Coordinates of C-alpha atoms in Angstrom, one line a residue:
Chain A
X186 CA 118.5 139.3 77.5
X187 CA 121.5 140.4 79.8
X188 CA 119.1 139.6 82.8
X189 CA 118.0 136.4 81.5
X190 CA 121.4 135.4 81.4
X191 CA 122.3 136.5 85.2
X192 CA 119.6 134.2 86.1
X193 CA 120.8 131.5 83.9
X194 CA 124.1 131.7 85.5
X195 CA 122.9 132.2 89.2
X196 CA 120.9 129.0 89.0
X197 CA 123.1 126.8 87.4
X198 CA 123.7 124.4 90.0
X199 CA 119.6 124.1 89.8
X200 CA 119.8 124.2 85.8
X201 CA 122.4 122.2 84.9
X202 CA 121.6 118.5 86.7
X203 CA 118.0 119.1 85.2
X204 CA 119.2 119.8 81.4
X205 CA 121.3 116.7 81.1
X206 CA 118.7 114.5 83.1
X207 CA 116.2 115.7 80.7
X208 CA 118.8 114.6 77.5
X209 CA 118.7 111.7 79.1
X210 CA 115.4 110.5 80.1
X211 CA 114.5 111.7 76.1
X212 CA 117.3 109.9 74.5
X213 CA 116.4 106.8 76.6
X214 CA 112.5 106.8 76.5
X215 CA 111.6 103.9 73.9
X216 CA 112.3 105.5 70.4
X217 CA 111.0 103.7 67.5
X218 CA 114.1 103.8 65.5
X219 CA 116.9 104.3 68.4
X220 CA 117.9 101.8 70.5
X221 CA 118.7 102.3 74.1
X222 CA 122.6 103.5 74.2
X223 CA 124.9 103.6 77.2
X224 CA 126.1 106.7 76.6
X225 CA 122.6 108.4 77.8
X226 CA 122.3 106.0 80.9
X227 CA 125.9 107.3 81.9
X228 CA 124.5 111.1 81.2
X229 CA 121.5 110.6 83.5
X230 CA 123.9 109.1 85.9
X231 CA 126.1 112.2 85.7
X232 CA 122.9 114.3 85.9
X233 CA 122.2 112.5 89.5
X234 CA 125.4 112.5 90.5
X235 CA 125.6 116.1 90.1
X236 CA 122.5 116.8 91.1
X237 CA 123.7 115.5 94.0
X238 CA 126.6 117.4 94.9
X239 CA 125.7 120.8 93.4
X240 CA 121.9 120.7 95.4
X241 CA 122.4 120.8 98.6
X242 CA 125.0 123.6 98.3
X243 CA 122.0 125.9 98.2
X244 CA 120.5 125.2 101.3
X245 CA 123.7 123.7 103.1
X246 CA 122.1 121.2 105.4
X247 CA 124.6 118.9 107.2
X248 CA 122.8 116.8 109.8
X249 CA 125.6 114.3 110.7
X250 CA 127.7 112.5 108.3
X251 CA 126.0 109.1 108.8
X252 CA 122.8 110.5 108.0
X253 CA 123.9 112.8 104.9
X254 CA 125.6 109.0 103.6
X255 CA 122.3 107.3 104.3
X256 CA 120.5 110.1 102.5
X257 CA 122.1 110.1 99.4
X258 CA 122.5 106.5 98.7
X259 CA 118.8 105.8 99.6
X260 CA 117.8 109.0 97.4
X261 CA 120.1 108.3 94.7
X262 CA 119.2 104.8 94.2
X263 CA 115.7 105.7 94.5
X264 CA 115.6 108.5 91.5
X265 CA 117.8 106.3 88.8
X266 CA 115.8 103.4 89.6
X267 CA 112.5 105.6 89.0
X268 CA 114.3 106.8 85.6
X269 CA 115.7 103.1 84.8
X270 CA 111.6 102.5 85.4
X271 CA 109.9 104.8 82.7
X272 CA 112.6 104.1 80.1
X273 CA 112.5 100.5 80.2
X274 CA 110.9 98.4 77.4
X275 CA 110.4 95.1 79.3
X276 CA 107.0 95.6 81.6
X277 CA 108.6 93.0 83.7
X278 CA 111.8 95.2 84.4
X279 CA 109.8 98.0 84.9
X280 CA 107.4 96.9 87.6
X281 CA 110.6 95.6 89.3
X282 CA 112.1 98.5 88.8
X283 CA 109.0 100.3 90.8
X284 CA 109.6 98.1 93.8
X285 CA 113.2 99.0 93.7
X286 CA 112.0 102.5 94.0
X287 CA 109.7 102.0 96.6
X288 CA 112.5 100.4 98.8
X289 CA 114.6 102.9 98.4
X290 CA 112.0 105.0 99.4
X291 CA 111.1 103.2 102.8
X292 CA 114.9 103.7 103.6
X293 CA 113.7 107.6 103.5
X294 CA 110.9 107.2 105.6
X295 CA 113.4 104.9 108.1
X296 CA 115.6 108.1 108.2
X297 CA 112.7 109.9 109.5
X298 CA 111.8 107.7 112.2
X299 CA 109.0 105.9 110.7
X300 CA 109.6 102.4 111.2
X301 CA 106.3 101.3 111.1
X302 CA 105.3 103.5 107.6
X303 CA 108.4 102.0 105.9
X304 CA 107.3 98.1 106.7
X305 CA 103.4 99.1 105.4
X306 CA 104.8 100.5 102.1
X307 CA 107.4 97.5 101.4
X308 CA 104.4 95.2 102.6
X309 CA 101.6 97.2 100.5
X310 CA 103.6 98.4 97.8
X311 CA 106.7 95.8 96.9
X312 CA 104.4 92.7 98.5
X313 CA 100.9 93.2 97.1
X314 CA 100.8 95.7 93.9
X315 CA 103.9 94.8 92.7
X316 CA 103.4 91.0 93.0
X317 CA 99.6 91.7 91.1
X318 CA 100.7 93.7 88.8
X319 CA 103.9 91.4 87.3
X320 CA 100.5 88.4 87.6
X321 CA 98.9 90.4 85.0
X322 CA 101.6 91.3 82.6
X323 CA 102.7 87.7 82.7
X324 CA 99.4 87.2 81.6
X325 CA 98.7 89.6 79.2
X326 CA 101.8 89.5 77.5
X327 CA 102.8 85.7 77.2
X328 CA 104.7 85.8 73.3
X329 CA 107.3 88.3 74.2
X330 CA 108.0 91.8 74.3
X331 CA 104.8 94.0 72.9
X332 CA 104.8 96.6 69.7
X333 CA 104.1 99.3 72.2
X334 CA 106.1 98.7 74.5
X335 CA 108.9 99.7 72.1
X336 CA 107.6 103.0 71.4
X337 CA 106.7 106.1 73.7
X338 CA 104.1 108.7 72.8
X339 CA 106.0 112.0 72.3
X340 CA 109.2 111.3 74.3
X341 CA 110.1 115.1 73.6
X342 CA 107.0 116.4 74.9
X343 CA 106.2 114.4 77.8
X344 CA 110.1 114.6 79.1
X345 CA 110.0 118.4 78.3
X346 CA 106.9 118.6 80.0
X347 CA 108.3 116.9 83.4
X348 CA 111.2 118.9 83.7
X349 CA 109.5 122.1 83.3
X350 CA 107.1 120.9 86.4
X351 CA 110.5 119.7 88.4
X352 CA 112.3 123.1 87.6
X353 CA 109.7 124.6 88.7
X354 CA 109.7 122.9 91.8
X355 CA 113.2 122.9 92.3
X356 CA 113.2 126.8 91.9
X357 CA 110.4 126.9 94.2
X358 CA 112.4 124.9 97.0
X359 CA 115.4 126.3 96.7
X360 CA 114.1 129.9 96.9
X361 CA 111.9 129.5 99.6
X362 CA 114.9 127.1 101.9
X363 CA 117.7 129.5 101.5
X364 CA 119.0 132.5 103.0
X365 CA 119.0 135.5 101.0
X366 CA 122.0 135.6 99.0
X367 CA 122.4 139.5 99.8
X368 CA 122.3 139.2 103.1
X369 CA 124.7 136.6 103.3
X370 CA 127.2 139.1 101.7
X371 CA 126.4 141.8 103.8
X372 CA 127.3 140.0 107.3
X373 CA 130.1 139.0 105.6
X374 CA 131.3 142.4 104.9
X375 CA 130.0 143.8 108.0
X376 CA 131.9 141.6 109.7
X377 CA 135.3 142.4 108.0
X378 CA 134.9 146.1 108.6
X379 CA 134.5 145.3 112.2
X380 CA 137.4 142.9 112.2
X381 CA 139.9 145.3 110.8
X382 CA 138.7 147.8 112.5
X383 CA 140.0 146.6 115.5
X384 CA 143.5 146.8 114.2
X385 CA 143.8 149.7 112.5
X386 CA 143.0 152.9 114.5
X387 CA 142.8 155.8 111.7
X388 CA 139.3 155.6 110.6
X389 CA 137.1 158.1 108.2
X390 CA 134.2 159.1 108.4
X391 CA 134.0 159.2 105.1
X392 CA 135.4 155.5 104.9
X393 CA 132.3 154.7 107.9
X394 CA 130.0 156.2 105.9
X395 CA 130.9 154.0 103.0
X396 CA 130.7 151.1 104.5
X397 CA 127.1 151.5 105.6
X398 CA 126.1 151.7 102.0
X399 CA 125.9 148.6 99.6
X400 CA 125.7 149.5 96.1
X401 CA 124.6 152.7 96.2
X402 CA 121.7 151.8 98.5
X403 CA 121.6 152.6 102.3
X404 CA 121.9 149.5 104.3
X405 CA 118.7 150.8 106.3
X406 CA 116.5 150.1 103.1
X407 CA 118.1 146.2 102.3
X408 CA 117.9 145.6 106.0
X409 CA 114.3 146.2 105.8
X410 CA 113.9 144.8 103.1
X411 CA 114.9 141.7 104.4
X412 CA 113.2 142.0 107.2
X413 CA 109.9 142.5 105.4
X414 CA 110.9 138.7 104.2
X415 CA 110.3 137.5 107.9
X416 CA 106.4 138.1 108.5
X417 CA 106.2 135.4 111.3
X418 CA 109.3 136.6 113.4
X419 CA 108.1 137.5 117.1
X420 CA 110.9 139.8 117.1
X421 CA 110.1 141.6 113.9
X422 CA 108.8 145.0 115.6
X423 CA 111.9 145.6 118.3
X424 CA 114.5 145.0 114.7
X425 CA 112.4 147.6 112.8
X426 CA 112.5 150.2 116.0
X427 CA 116.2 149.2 116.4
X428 CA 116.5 149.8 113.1
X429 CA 115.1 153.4 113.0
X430 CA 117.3 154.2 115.6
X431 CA 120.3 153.6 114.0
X432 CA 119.3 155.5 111.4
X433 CA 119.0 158.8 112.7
X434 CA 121.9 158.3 115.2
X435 CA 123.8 157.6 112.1
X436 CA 123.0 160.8 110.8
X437 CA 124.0 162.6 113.5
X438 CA 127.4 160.9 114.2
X439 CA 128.0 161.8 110.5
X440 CA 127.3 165.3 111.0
X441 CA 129.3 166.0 114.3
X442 CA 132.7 163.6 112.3
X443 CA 132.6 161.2 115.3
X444 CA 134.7 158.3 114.1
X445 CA 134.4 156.0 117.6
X446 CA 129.9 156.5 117.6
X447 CA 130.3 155.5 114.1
X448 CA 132.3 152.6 114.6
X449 CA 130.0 151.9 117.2
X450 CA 126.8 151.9 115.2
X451 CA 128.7 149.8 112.5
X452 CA 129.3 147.4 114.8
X453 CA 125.4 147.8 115.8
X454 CA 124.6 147.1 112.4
X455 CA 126.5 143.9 112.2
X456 CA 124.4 142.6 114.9
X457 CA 121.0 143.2 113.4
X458 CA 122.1 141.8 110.6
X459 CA 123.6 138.6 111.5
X460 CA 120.2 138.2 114.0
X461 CA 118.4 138.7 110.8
X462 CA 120.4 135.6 109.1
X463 CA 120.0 133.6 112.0
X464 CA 116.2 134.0 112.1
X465 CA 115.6 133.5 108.3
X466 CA 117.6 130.5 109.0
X467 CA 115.3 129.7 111.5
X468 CA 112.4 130.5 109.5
X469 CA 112.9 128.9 106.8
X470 CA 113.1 125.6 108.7
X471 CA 117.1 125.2 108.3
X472 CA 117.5 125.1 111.5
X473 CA 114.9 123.5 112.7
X474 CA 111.6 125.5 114.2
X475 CA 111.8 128.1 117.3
X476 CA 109.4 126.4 119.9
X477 CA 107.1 129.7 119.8
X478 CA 106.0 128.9 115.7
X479 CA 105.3 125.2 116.0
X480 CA 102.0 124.4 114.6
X481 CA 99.8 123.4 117.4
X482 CA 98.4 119.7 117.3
X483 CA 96.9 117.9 119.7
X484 CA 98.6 116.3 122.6
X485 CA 97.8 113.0 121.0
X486 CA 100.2 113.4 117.8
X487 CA 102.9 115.2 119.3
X488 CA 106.1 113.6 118.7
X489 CA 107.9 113.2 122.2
X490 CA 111.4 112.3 122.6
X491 CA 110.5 108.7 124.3
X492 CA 111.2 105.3 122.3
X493 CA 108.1 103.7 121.2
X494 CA 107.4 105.4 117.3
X495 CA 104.9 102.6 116.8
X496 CA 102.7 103.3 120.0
X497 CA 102.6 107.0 119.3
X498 CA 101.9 106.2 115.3
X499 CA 98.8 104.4 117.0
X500 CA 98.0 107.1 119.6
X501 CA 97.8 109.3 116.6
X502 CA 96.1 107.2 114.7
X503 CA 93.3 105.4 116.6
X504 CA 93.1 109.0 118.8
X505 CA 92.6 112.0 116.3
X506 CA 92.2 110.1 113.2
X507 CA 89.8 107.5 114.7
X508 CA 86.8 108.5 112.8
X509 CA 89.0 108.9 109.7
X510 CA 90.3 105.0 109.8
X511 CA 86.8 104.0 110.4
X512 CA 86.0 105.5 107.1
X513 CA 89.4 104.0 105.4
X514 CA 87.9 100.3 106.6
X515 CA 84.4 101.1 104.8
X516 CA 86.4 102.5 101.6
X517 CA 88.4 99.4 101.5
X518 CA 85.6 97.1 101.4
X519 CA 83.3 99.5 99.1
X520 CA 86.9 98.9 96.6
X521 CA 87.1 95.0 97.0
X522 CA 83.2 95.3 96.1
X523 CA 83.7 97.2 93.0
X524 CA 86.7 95.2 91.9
X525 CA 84.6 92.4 92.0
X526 CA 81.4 94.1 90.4
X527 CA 83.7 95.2 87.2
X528 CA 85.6 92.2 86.3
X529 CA 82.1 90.4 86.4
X530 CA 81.6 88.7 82.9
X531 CA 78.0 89.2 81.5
X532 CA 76.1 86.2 82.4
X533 CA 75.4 85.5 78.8
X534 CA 79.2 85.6 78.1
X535 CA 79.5 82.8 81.1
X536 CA 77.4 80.6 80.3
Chain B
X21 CA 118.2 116.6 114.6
X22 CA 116.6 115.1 111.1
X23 CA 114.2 118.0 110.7
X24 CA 116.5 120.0 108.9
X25 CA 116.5 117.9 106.6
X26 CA 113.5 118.6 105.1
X27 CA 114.1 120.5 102.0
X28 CA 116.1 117.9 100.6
X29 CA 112.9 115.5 101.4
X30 CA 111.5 117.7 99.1
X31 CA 113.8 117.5 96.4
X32 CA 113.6 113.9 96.2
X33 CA 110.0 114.2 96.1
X34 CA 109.8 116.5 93.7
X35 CA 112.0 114.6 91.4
X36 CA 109.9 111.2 91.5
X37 CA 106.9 113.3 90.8
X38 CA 108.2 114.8 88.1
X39 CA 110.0 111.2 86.6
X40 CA 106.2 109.6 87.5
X41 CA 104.5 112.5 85.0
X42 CA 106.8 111.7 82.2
X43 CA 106.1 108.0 82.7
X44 CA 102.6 108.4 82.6
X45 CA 102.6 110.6 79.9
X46 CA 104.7 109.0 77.7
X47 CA 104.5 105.1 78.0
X48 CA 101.7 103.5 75.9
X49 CA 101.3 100.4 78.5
X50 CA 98.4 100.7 80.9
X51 CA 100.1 99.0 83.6
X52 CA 103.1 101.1 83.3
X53 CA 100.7 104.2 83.3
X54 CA 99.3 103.2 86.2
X55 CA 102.8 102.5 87.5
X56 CA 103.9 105.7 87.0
X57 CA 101.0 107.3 88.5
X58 CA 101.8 105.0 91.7
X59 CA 105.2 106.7 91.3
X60 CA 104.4 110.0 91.7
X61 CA 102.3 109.3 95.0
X62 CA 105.4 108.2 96.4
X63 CA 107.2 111.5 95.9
X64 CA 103.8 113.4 97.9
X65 CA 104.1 110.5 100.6
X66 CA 107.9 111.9 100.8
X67 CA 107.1 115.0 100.8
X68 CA 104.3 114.5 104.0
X69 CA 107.1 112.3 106.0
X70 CA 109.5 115.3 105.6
X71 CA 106.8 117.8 107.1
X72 CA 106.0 115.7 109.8
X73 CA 109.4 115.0 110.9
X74 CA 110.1 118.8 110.7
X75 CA 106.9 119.9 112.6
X76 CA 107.9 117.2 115.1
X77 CA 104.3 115.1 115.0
X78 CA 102.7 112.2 113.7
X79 CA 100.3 113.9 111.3
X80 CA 102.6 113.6 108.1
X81 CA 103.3 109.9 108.7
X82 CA 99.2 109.2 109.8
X83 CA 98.4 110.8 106.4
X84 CA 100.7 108.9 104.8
X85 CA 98.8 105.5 105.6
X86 CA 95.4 107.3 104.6
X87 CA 97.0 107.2 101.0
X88 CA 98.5 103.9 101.3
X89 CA 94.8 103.0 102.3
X90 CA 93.8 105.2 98.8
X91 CA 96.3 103.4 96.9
X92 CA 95.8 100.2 97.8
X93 CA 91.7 100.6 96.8
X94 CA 92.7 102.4 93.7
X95 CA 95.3 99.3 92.7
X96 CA 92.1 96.8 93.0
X97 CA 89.7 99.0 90.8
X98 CA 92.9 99.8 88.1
X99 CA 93.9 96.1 87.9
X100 CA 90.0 95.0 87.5
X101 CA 89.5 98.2 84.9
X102 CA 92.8 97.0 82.8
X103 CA 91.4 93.1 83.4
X104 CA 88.1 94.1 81.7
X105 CA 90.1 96.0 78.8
X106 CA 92.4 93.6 77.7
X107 CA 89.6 90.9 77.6
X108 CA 88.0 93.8 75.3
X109 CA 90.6 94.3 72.7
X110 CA 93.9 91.6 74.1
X111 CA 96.0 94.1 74.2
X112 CA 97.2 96.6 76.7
X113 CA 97.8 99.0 74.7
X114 CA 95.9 102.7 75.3
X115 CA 96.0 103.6 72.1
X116 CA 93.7 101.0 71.0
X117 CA 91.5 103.0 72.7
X118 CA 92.2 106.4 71.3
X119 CA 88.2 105.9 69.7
X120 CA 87.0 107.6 72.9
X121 CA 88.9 110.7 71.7
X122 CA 87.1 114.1 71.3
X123 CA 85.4 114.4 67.5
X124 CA 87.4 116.6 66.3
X125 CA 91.0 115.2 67.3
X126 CA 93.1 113.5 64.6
X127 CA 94.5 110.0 65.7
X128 CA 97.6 109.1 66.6
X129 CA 99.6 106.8 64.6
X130 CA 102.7 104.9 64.5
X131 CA 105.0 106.3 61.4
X132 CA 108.6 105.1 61.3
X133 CA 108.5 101.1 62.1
X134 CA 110.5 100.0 64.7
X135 CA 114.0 99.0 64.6
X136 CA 114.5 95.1 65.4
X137 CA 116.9 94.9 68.9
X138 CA 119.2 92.0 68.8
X139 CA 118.4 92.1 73.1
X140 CA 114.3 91.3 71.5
X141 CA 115.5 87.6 71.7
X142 CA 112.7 85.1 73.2
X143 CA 114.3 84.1 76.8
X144 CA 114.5 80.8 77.7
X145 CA 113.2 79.4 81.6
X146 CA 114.6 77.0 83.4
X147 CA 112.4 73.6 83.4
X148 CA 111.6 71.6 86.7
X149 CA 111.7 67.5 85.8
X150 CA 108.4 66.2 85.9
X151 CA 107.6 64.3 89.2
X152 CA 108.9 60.4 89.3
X153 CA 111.6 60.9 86.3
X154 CA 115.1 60.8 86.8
X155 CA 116.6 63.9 85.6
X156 CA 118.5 62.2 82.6
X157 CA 115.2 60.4 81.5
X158 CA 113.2 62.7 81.7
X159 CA 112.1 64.7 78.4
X160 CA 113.9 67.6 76.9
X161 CA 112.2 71.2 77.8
X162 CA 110.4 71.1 74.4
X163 CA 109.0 67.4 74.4
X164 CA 107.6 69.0 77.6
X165 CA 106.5 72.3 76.4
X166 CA 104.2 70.5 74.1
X167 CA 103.2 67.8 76.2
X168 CA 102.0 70.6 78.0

């Protein structure tokens, strides 16, 4: 139980945004007997909102502050418009809604250089479904609002059921995009020991040896522990063999009471473990990929650092991918031929 | 630069799917189902963009107009499949069509009845005059409503 709540209240800033977003996505789902209140709306604002600000504490990305602005509005407006979409009662609203999501979401895509992918969406999406779609509810749906359309099937369930799935998610994102929490703390103190350690000059061994132990466990063990968390780092053998190393010369500094080799290999420590940081930063993509791990493509969709997005979008496409748009053409038409085959009336029914 | 970026690509992504599952599981309208289905492939095209911006290639953004491709065929065949069920039963309602249900399944029904909204109010259009009238002669909205 006492565990249970230590990972309740180290993952707050992951539970919290989700609890009152699912309160409100429940509370505003159509209900039979409740009608829609603003209170609710103004919690799953305050869930975003939060959401927001709490989130990207974990993984601590800043990119520039244009972008970060750009980000947020475009990703904010793009989640309350998808929850302003599943709560509404009016079909209409709703499929409007869905386009304003799917702008929002070709800002994204604009943000990731992808010019060309965000005008095919807006044109796809917002022009063709969208515009189809309103057609048919306009003509299914001619004497007002519908008896279903004011009630949901098992709001509690469904909603419960979707925030499970995005905590889940979340958890798994956030864990796999951060630096370990422990090893954050352990440069840290590392590095303050080696700070004041350059003012002060009486030093014990006894203080040394203290230092080089983290609650009750020798640094050597977290230190590999972390490092077993890197399995792609090129570097990984030369940090284990550097880390044997210290180890025994630790031990025999501590037995012959030299204070300056044990400062020494304190200091050596610090090192190894703020390269360890820097390369689970590194691998876990916060800072971008080393150039000896990228995934190898083929020359053809390799992003280069000329202008021209939409001519290497093409490369990509019409070079790899040729066969595969080939086959997109032929499912395109076998679609428009099935559309046509199933809204068919019988001929008896025709005539 | 923007590669970093890419876990909170994820977020986002993660967060329509989930909102897209909720809608689809929840709302009783077929185009809103399919809606919300729609939905939730926008958080995976997210997702892809993210990737391919932080592997630094194309492949993310070239699979992300395969699904467009996907979604646009699967739009057609939805909007023709809902066409041929509302002509069945006028209604686009699913659970009209809970009768396909496994035999031994109970089926679901609507207890409490629904709470009239004073926002349910019928909406009233604006009306263009009818070609070669004056605006003040010709007919009010519902002489022309029935005139058809």
């Amino acid at each position: 139980m006492g565990s249970l709540f230590t990972w309740v209240w180290q993952h707050w800033y992951v539970l919290l945004p989700l609890l009152l977003g699912f309160l409100a996505i429940w509370k505003l789902l159509p209900h039979a007997r409740q009608p829609q209140s603003a209170a609710m709306m103004g919690l799953g604002a305050a869930a975003i909102i939060l959401g927001g600000i709490v989130l990207p504490r974990a993984t601590g990305v800043h990119v520039s502050w244009m972008f970060d602005l750009f980000f947020y509005l475009f990703a904010g407006a793009a989640i309350a418009s998808a929850g302003a979409m599943i709560t509404q009662r009016n079909p209409v609203y709703a499929a409007l809604y869905f386009a304003l999501v799917i702008l929002n979401v070709c800002g994204l895509f604009l943000l990731q250089s992808g010019p060309f992918l965000a005008a095919a969406t807006v044109i796809v999406y917002a022009g063709a479904i969208i515009v189809t779609f309103l057609f048919v509810i306009m003509f299914a749906q001619q004497s007002g609002l519908a008896q279903y359309d004011r009630r949901c099937r098992e709001p509690l369930l469904a909603s419960l059921a979707g925030f499970l799935l995005m905590g889940a998610l979340l958890y798994a994102i956030n864990a796999s995009y951060q630096v370990s929490p422990r090893l954050t703390g352990l440069v840290k103190g590392l590095e303050e020991t080696v700070n004041s350690a350059a003012k002060t000059t009486k030093l014990e061994v006894k203080d040394l040896m203290g230092i080089l132990r983290v609650n009750d466990a020798p640094i050597d063990l977290l230190l590999a522990e972390e490092l077993n968390r890197l399995p792609g780092w090129p570097e990984k053998a030369a940090a284990r063999a550097k880390l044997h190393q210290l180890e025994t010369q630790v031990i025999a500094a501590a037995a012959n009471q030299d204070t300056a080799v044990l400062l020494n290999l304190v200091k050596e420590y610090y090192s190894l473990a703020a390269s360890l940081q820097h390369a689970q930063q590194r691998y876990t993509g916060l800072l971008g990929i080393p150039a000896g791990m990228q995934t190898q493509v083929s020359p053809l969709s390799r992003r280069t650092e000329e202008p021209g997005h939409v001519a290497q979008l093409g490369r990509t496409l019409f070079g790899d991918y040729l066969l595969a748009v080939e086959l997109a053409a032929v499912l395109l038409l076998i679609a428009t031929v099935g559309a046509i085959v199933i809204v068919q009336r019988p001929k008896e029914a025709a005539a | 630069m923007s590669q970093a970026i890419l876990p909170n690509y994820l977020i986002v992504g993660a967060i329509l799917f989930g909102l897209g599952a909720i809608g689809f599981l929840s709302r009783r309208n077929l185009i809103l189902m399919f809606l919300s289905a729609e939905m939730m492939l926008q958080g995976v095209a997210l997702n892809l963009v993210g990737f391919g911006g932080h592997h630094k290639n194309y492949q993310g953004q070239a699979f992300v107009i395969f699904m467009l491709t996907v979604a646009a065929c699967e739009a057609a065949l939805a909007l023709a499949l809902i066409l041929v069920l509302f002509r069945n039963r006028k209604t686009l309602d699913v659970s009209v069509w809970q009768d396909l249900r496994e035999a031994n399944q109970d089926p679901v029904q609507d207890e409490s009845p629904l709470l009239l909204e004073p926002e349910m109010t019928p909406m009233h259009f604006p009306r263009l005059t009818p070609a070669g009238l004056r605006p003040d002669q010709a007919a009010s909205p519902e002489e022309a409503a029935t005139r058809g």
